[in-house]
PDB file of C-alpha atoms in Angstrom:
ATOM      1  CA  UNK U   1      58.486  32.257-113.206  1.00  0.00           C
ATOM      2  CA  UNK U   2      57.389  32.885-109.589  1.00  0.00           C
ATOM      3  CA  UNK U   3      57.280  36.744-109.900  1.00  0.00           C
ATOM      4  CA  UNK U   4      57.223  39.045-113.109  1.00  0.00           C
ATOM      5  CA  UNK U   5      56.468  42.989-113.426  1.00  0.00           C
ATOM      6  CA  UNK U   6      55.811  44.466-116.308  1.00  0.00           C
ATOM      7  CA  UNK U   7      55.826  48.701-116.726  1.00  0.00           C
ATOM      8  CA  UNK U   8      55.665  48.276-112.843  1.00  0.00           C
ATOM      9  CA  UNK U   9      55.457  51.940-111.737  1.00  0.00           C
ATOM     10  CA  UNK U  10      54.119  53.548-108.699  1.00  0.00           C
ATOM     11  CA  UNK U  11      53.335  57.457-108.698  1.00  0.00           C
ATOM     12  CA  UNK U  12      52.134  59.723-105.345  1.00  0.00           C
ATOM     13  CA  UNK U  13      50.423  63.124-105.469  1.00  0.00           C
ATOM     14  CA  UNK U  14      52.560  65.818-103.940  1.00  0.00           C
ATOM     15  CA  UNK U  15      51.635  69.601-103.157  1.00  0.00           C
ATOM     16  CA  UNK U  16      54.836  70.193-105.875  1.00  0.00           C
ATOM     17  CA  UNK U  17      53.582  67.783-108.088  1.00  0.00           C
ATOM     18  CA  UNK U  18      54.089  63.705-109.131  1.00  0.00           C
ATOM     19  CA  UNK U  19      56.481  61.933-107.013  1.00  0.00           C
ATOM     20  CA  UNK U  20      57.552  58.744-108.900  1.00  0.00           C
ATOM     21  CA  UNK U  21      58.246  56.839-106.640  1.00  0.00           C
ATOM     22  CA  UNK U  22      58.939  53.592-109.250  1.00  0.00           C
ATOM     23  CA  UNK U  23      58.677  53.986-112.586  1.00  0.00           C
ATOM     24  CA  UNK U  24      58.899  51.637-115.179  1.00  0.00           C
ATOM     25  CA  UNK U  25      60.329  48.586-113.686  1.00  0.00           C
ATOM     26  CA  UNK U  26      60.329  45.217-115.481  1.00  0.00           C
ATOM     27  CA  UNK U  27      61.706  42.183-113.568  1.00  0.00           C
ATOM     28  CA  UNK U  28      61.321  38.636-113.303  1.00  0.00           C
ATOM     29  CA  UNK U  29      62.342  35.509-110.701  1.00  0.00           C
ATOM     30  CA  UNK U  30      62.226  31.924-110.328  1.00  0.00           C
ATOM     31  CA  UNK U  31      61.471  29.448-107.399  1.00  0.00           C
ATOM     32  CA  UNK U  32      64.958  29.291-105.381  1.00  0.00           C
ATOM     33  CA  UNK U  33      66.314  32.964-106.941  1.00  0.00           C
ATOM     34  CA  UNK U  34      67.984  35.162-103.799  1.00  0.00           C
ATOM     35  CA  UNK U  35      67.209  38.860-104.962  1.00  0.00           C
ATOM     36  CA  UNK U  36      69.083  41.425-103.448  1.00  0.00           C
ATOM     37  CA  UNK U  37      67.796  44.815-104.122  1.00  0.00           C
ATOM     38  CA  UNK U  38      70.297  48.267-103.504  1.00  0.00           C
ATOM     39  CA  UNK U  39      69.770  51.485-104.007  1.00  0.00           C
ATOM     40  CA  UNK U  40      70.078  55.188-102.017  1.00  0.00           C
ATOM     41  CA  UNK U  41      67.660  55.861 -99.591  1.00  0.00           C
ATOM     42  CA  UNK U  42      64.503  57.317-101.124  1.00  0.00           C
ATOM     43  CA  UNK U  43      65.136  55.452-103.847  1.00  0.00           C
ATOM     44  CA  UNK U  44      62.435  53.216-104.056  1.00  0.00           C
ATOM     45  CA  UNK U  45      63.260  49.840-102.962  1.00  0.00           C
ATOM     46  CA  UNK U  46      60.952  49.439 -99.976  1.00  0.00           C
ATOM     47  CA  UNK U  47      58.021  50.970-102.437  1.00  0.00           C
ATOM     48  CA  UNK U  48      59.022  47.667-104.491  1.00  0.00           C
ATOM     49  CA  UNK U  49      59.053  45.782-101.993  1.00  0.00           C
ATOM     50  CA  UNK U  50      55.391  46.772-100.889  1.00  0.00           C
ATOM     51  CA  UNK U  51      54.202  46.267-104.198  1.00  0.00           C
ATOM     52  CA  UNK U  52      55.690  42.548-103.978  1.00  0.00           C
ATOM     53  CA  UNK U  53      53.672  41.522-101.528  1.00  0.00           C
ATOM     54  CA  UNK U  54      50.252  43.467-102.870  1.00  0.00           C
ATOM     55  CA  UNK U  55      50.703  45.644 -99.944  1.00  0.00           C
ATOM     56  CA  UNK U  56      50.308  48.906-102.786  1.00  0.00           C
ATOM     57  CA  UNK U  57      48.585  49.158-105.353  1.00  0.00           C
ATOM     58  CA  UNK U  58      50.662  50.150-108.787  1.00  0.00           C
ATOM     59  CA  UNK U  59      49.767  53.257-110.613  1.00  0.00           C
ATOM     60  CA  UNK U  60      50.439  51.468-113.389  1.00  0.00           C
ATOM     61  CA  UNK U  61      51.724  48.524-115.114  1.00  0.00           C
ATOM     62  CA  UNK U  62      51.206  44.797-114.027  1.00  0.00           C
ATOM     63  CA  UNK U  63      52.640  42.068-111.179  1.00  0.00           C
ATOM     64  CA  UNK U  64      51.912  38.551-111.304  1.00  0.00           C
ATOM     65  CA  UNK U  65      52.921  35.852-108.575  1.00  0.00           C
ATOM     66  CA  UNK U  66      52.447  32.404-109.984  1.00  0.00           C
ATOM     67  CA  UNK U  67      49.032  32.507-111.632  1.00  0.00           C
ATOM     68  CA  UNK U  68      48.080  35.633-109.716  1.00  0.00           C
ATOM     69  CA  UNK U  69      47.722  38.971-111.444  1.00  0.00           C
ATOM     70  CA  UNK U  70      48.492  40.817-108.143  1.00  0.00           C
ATOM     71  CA  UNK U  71      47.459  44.498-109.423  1.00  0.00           C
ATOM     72  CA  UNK U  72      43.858  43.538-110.095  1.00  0.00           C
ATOM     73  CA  UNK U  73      43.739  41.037-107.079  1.00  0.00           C
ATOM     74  CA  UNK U  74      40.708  41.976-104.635  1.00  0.00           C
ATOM     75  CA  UNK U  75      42.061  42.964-101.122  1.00  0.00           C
ATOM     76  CA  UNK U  76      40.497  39.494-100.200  1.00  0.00           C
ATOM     77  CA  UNK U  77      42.282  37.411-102.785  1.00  0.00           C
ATOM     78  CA  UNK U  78      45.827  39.538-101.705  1.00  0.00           C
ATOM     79  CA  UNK U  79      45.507  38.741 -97.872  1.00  0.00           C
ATOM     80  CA  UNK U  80      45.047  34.971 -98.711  1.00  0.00           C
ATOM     81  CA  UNK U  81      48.253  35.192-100.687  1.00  0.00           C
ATOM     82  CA  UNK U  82      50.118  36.797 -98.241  1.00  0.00           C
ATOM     83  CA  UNK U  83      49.000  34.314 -95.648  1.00  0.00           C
ATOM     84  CA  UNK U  84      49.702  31.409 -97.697  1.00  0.00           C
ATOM     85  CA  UNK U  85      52.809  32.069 -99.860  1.00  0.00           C
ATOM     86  CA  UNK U  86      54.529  34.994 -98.430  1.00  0.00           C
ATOM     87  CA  UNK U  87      57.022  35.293 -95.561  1.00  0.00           C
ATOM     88  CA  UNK U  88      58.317  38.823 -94.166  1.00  0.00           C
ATOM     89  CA  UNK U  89      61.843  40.144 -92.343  1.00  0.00           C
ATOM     90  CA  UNK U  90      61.965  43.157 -90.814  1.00  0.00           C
ATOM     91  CA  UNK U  91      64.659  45.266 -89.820  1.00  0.00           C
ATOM     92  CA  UNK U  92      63.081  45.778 -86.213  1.00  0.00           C
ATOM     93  CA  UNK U  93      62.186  41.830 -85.666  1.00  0.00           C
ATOM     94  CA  UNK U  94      58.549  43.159 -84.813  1.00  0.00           C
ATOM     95  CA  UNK U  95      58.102  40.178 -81.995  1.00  0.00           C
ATOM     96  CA  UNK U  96      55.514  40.503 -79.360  1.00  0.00           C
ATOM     97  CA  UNK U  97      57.634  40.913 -75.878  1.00  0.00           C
ATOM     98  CA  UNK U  98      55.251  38.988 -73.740  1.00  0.00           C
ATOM     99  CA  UNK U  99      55.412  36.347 -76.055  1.00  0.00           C
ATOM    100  CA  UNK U 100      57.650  33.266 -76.199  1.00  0.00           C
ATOM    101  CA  UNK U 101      59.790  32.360 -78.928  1.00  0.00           C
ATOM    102  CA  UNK U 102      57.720  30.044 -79.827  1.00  0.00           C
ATOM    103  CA  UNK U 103      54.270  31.264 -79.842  1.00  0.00           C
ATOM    104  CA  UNK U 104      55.907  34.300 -81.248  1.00  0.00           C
ATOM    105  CA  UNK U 105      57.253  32.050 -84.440  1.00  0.00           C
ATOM    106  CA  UNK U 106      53.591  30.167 -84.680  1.00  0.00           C
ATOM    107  CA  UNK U 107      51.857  33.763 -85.041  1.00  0.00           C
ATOM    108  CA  UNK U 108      51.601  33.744 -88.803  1.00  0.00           C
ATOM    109  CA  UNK U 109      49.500  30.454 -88.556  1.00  0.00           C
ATOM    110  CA  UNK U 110      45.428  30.334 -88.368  1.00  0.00           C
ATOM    111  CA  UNK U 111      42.953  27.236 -87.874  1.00  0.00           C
ATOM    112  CA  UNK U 112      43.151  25.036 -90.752  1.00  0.00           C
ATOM    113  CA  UNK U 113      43.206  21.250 -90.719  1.00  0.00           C
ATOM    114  CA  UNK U 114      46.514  20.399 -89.005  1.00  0.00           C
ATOM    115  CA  UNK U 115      46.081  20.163 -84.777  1.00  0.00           C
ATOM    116  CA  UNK U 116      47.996  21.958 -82.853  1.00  0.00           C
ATOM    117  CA  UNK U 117      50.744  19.255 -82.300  1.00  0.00           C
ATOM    118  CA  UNK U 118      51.376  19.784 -85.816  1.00  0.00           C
ATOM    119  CA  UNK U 119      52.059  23.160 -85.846  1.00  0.00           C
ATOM    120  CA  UNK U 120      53.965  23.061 -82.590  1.00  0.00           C
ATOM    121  CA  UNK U 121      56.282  20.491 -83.947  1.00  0.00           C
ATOM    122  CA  UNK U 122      56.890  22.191 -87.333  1.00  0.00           C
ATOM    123  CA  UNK U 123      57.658  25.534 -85.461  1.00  0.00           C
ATOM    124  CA  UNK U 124      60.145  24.027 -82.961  1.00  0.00           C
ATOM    125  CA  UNK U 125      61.189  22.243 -86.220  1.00  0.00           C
ATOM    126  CA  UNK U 126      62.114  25.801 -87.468  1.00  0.00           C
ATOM    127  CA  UNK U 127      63.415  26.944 -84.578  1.00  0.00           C
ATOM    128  CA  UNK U 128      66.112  23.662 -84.505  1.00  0.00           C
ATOM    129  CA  UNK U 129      66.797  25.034 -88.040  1.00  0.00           C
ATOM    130  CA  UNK U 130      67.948  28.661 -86.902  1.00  0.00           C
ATOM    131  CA  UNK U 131      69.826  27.366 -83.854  1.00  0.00           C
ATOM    132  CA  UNK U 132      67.226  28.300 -80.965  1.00  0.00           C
ATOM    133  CA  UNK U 133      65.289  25.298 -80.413  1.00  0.00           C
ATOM    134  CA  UNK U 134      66.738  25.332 -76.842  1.00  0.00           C
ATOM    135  CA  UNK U 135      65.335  28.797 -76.528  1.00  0.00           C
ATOM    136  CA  UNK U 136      61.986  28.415 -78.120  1.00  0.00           C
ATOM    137  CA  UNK U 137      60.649  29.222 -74.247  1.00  0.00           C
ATOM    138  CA  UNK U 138      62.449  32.319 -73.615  1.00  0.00           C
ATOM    139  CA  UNK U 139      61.127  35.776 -74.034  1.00  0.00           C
ATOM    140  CA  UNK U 140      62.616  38.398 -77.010  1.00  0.00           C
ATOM    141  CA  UNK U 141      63.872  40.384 -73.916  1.00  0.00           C
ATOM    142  CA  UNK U 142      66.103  37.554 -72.987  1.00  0.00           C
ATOM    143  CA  UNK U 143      67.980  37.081 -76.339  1.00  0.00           C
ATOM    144  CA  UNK U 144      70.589  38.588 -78.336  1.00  0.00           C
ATOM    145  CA  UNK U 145      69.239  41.329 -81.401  1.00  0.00           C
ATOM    146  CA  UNK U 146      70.570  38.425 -84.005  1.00  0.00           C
ATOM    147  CA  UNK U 147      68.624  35.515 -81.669  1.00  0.00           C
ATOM    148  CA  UNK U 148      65.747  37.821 -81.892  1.00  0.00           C
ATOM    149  CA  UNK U 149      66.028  38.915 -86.449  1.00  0.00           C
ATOM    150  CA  UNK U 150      66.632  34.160 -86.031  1.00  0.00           C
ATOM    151  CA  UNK U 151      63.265  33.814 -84.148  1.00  0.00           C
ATOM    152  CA  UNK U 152      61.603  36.888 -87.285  1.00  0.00           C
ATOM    153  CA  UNK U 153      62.979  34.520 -90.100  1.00  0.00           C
ATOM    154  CA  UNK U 154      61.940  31.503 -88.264  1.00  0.00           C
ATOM    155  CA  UNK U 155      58.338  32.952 -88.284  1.00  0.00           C
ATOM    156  CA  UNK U 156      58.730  34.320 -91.738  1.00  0.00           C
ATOM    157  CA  UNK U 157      58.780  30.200 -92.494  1.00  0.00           C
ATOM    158  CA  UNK U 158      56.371  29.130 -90.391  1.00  0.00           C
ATOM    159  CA  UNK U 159      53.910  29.332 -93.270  1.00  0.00           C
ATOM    160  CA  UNK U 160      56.154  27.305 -95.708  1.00  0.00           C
ATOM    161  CA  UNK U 161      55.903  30.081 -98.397  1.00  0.00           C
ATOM    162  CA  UNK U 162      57.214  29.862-101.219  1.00  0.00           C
ATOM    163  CA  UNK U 163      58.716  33.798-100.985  1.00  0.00           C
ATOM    164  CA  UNK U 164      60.420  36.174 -98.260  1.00  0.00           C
ATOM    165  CA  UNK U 165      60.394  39.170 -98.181  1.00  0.00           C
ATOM    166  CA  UNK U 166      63.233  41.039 -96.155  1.00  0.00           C
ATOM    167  CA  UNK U 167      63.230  44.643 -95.790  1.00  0.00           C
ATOM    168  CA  UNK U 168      66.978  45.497 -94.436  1.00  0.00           C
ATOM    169  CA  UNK U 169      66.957  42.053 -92.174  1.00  0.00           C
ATOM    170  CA  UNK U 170      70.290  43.052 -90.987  1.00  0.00           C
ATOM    171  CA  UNK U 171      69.980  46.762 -90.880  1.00  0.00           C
ATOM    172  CA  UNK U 172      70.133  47.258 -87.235  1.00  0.00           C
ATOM    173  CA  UNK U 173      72.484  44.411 -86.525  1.00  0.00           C
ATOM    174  CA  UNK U 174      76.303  44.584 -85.984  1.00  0.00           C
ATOM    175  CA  UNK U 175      79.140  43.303 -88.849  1.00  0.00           C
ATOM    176  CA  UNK U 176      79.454  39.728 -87.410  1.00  0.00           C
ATOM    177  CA  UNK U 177      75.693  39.622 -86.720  1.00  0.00           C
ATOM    178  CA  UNK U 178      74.824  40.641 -89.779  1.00  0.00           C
ATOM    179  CA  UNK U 179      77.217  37.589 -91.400  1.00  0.00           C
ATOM    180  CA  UNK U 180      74.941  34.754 -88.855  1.00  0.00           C
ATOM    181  CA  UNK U 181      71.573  35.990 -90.400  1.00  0.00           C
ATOM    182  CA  UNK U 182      72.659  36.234 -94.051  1.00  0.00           C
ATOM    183  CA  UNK U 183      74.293  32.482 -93.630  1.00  0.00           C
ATOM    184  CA  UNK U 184      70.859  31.528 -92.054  1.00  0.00           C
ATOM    185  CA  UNK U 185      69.087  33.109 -94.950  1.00  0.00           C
ATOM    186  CA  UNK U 186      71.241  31.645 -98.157  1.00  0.00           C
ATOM    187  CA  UNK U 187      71.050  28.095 -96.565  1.00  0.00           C
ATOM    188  CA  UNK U 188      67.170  28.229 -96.170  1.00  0.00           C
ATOM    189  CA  UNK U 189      67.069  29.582 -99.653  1.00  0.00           C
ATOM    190  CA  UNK U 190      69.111  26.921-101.078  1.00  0.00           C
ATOM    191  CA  UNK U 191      68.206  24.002 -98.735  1.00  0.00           C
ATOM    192  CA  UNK U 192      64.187  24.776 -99.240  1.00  0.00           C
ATOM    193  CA  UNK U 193      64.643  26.295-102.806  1.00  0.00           C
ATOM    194  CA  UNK U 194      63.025  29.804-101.077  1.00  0.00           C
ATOM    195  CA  UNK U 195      63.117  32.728-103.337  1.00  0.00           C
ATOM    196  CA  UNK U 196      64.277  35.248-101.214  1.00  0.00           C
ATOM    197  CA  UNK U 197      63.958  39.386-102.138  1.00  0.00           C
ATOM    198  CA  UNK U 198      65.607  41.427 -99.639  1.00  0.00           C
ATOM    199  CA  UNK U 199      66.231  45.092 -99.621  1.00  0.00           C
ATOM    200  CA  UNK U 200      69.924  46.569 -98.405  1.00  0.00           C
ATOM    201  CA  UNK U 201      72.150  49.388 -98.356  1.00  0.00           C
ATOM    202  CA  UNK U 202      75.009  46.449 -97.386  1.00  0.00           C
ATOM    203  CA  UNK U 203      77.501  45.755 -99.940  1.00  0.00           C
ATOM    204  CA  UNK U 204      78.299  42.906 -97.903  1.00  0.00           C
ATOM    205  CA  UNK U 205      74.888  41.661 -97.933  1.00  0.00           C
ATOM    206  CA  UNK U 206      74.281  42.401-101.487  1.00  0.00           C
ATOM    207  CA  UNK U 207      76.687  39.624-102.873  1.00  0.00           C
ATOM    208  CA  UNK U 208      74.471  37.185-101.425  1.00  0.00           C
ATOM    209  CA  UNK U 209      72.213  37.415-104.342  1.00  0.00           C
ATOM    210  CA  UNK U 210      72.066  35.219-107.410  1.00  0.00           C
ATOM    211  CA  UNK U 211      70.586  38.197-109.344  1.00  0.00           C
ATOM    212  CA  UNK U 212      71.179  41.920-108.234  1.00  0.00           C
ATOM    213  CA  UNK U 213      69.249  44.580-108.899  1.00  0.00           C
ATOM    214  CA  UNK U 214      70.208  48.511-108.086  1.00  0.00           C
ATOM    215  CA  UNK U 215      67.215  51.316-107.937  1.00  0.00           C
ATOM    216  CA  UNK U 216      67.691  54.574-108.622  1.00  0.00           C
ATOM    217  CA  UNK U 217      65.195  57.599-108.513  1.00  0.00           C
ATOM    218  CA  UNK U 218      62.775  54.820-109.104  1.00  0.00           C
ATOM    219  CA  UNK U 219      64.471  52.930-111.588  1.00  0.00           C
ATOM    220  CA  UNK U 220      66.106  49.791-112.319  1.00  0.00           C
ATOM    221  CA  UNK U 221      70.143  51.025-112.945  1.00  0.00           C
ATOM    222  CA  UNK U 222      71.915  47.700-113.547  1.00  0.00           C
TER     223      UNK U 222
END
């Protein structure tokens, strides 16, 4: 089991009262699984996310990753796990503009052992993978919104993790778009046995998902 929550619930102080944000939520997923995760908006589903990737801290209940027991991990301990095993997609690509593709992709990377060569070669590696090794010297400015969310899951790899994290990855891109990046995502999760978690409001993108999960007012529905 890569990830498992148990009584997983998250809780915020309002001037009306408690708002649960999630509340109760019990889940589990193996190396390779692609998770897609529905729900209204408000629902909760980016709050799961966050709590994922140790980003929150649950009110209650537990979330281990591997051997980690996330919700009792120090904020040192989190960071190195984020670093080391986590990749993230964003809706908004978040690449620096002045920035090329590729030192935009070898961000996530800090000193360790390997040269430089080395982590040049696996980036423009990655880059060859999502179809934009012959761009890898352009600027974001100078490619296409699904070139640009390419380059984001590209970077989200960089680190070899063994999860992603996507938070609406295709959210501001059109139909056909949309299509390229979830093909780009189900063949890294398959080809690299990724487990993949990604949030959506797509129907579309939902049925990429080996296991499907649907949140409602903080709660696990299906």
């Amino acid at each position: 089991m890569l990830i498992e929550t148990k009584g997983l619930s998250k809780f915020y102080k309002h001037k009306d009262g408690i708002v649960e944000a999630i509340k109760d939520i019990n889940l589990g997923f193996n190396q390779g699984d692609f998770v897609t995760i529905t729900g209204p908006s408000g629902s909760g589903k980016t709050t799961l996310l966050l709590l994922l990737a140790g980003l929150l801290r649950p009110t209650a209940g537990s979330i281990k990753f591997q051997k980690h027991e996330l919700h009792s991990a120090s904020d040192n301990v989190l960071a190195g796990i984020r670093s080391k095993h986590i990749g993230f997609v964003m809706q908004n690509f978040s690449l620096i503009p002045y920035l090329s593709v590729l030192n935009n992709v070898l961000i996530p990377l800090s000193l360790n052992q390997n040269g430089e060569r080395t982590k040049s070669d696996y980036a423009i590696h990655l880059l060859e993978t999502v179809g934009l090794k012959d761009r890898m010297n352009h600027l974001p400015k100078e490619l296409s919104a699904g070139q640009q969310q390419r380059v984001a899951i590209a970077r989200a790899l960089v680190n070899k993790p063994n999860l992603i994290l996507a938070d609406e990855p295709t959210g501001n891109l059109d139909p056909a778009l949309s299509i390229e990046i979830l093909e780009v995502l189900k063949r890294i999760n398959i080809e690299n046995q990724i487990t993949i978690a990604m949030v959506t409001h797509s129907p579309t993108a939902s049925k990429y998902g080996n296991i499907r999960i649907h949140i409602d007012k903080g709660s696990i529905v299906n």
